Short mmCIF file of C-alpha atoms and ligand atoms in Angstrom, two decimals:
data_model
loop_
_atom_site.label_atom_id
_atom_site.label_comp_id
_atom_site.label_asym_id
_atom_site.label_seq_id
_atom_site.Cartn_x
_atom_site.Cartn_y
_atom_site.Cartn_z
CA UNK A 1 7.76 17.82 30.29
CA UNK A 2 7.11 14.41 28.45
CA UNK A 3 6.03 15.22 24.76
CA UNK A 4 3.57 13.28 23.20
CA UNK A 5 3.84 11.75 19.53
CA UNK A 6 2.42 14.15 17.50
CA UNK A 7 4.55 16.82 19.41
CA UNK A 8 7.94 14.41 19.03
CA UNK A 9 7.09 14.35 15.38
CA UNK A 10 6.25 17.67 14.36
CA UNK A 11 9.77 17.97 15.56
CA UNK A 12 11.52 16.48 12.67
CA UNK A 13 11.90 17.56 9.13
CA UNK A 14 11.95 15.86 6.05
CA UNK A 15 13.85 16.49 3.05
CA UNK A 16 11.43 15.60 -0.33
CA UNK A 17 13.45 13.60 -3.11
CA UNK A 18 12.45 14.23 -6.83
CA UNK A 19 13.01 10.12 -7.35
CA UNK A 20 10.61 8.48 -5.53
CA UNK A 21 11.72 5.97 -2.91
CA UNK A 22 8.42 3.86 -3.08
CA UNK A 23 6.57 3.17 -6.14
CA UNK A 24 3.18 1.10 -6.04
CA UNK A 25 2.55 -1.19 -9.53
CA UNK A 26 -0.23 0.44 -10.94
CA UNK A 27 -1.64 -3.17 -12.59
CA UNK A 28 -1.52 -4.94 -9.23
CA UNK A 29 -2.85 -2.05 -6.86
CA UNK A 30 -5.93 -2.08 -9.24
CA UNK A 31 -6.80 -6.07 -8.67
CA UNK A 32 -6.18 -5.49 -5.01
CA UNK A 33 -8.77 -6.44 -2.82
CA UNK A 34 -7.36 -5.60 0.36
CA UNK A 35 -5.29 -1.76 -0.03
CA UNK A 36 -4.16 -2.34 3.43
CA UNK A 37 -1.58 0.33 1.97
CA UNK A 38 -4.61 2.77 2.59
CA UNK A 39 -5.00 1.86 6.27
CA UNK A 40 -1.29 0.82 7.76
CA UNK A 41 0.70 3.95 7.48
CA UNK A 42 0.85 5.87 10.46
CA UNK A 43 1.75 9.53 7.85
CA UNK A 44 -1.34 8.30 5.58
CA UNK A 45 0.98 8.75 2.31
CA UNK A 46 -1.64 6.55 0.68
CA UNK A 47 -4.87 7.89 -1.06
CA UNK A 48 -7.22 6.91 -3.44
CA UNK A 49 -7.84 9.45 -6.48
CA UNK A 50 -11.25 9.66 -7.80
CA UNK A 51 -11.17 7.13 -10.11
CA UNK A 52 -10.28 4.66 -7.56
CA UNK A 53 -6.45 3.78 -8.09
CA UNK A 54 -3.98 3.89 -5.06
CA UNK A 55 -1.82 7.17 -5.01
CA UNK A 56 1.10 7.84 -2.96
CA UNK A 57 2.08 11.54 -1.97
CA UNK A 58 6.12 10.64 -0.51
CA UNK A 59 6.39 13.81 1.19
CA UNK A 60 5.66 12.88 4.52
CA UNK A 61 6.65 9.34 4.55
CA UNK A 62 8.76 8.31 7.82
CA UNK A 63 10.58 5.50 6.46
CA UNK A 64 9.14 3.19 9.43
CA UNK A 65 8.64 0.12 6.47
CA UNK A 66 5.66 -0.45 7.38
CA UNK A 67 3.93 -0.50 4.07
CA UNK A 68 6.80 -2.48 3.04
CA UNK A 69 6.06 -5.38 5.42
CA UNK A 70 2.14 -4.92 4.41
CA UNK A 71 2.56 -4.82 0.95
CA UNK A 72 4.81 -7.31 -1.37
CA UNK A 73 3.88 -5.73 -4.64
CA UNK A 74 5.44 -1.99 -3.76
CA UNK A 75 8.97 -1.46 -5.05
CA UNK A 76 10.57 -0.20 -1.80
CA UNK A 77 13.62 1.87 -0.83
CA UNK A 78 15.51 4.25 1.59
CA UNK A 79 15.87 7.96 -0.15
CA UNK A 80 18.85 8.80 -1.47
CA UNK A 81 21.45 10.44 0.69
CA UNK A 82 20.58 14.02 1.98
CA UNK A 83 16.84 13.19 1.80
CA UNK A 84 13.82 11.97 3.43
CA UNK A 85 12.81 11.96 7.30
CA UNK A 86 15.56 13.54 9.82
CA UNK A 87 14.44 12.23 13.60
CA UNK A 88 14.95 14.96 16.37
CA UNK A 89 15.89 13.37 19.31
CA UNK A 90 15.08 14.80 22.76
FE1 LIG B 101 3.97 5.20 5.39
FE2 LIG B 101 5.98 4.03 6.78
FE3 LIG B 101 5.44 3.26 4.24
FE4 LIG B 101 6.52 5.68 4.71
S1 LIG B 101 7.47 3.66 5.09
S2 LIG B 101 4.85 5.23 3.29
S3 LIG B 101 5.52 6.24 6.65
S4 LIG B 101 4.10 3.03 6.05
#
Protein backbone atom coordinates (compact mmCIF):
# COMPACT_ATOMS: atom_id res chain seq x y z
CA UNK A 1 0.00 0.00 0.00
CA UNK A 2 1.22 3.53 -1.21
CA UNK A 3 1.84 5.75 1.96
CA UNK A 4 1.01 9.15 1.90
CA UNK A 5 3.37 12.11 3.15
CA UNK A 6 2.51 12.55 6.46
CA UNK A 7 2.70 8.66 6.88
CA UNK A 8 6.37 8.62 4.87
CA UNK A 9 7.39 11.24 7.35
CA UNK A 10 6.30 10.21 10.59
CA UNK A 11 8.61 7.49 9.53
CA UNK A 12 11.84 9.19 10.08
CA UNK A 13 13.55 10.39 13.16
CA UNK A 14 15.49 13.23 13.93
CA UNK A 15 18.34 13.60 16.10
CA UNK A 16 18.13 17.40 18.00
CA UNK A 17 21.67 19.22 18.08
CA UNK A 18 22.43 21.53 21.14
CA UNK A 19 24.21 24.10 18.36
CA UNK A 20 21.76 25.29 16.28
CA UNK A 21 22.11 24.74 12.55
CA UNK A 22 19.96 27.86 11.56
CA UNK A 23 20.03 31.05 13.33
CA UNK A 24 17.67 34.05 12.20
CA UNK A 25 19.39 37.84 12.89
CA UNK A 26 17.29 39.10 15.42
CA UNK A 27 17.83 43.04 14.03
CA UNK A 28 16.80 42.11 10.50
CA UNK A 29 13.81 39.62 11.25
CA UNK A 30 12.34 42.64 13.23
CA UNK A 31 12.38 45.24 10.03
CA UNK A 32 11.03 42.41 7.96
CA UNK A 33 8.05 43.06 6.18
CA UNK A 34 7.53 39.94 4.51
CA UNK A 35 8.45 36.71 7.31
CA UNK A 36 7.91 34.46 4.45
CA UNK A 37 10.08 32.31 7.02
CA UNK A 38 6.60 32.01 8.85
CA UNK A 39 4.78 30.62 5.81
CA UNK A 40 7.47 28.46 3.53
CA UNK A 41 8.45 25.65 5.75
CA UNK A 42 6.67 22.63 5.19
CA UNK A 43 7.71 21.42 9.49
CA UNK A 44 6.50 25.12 10.51
CA UNK A 45 9.88 25.55 12.67
CA UNK A 46 9.02 29.23 12.49
CA UNK A 47 6.77 31.10 15.07
CA UNK A 48 6.17 34.33 16.24
CA UNK A 49 6.42 34.86 20.21
CA UNK A 50 4.12 37.28 21.72
CA UNK A 51 5.94 40.17 21.35
CA UNK A 52 6.13 39.74 17.72
CA UNK A 53 9.84 38.60 16.88
CA UNK A 54 10.45 35.47 14.62
CA UNK A 55 11.39 32.28 16.71
CA UNK A 56 12.71 29.14 15.44
CA UNK A 57 12.10 25.76 17.39
CA UNK A 58 15.04 23.35 15.20
CA UNK A 59 13.64 20.25 16.39
CA UNK A 60 11.70 19.25 13.61
CA UNK A 61 13.44 20.92 10.83
CA UNK A 62 13.94 18.54 7.62
CA UNK A 63 16.85 20.14 6.18
CA UNK A 64 14.83 20.58 2.72
CA UNK A 65 16.62 24.47 2.47
CA UNK A 66 13.83 25.85 1.87
CA UNK A 67 13.94 28.72 4.26
CA UNK A 68 17.37 29.06 3.07
CA UNK A 69 16.38 29.85 -0.54
CA UNK A 70 13.43 32.20 1.01
CA UNK A 71 15.39 33.94 3.31
CA UNK A 72 19.04 35.68 2.68
CA UNK A 73 19.38 37.09 6.13
CA UNK A 74 19.31 33.45 8.10
CA UNK A 75 22.74 32.03 8.85
CA UNK A 76 22.23 28.51 7.41
CA UNK A 77 23.80 25.07 7.88
CA UNK A 78 23.62 21.19 7.78
CA UNK A 79 23.79 19.72 11.62
CA UNK A 80 26.69 18.42 12.69
CA UNK A 81 27.44 14.78 12.11
CA UNK A 82 25.16 12.26 14.03
CA UNK A 83 22.31 14.83 14.06
CA UNK A 84 19.32 16.21 12.51
CA UNK A 85 16.64 14.48 10.10
CA UNK A 86 17.35 10.58 9.22
CA UNK A 87 14.97 9.76 5.92
CA UNK A 88 13.38 6.18 6.04
CA UNK A 89 13.19 4.96 2.80
CA UNK A 90 10.51 2.47 1.70
FE1 LIG B 1 11.87 24.39 7.60
FE2 LIG B 1 13.21 23.26 5.54
FE3 LIG B 1 14.15 25.50 6.71
FE4 LIG B 1 14.21 23.16 8.04
S1 LIG B 1 15.36 23.70 6.16
S2 LIG B 1 13.59 25.14 8.88
S3 LIG B 1 12.31 22.20 7.31
S4 LIG B 1 12.23 25.28 5.54
Amino acid sequence: MELNIKAKLAKDTIKADSEKHIKVNPEKCKVCKERVCLYVCPAHVYTLNKEGNVELELDGCLECGTCRIACVELEWHYPRGGYGVQYKCG
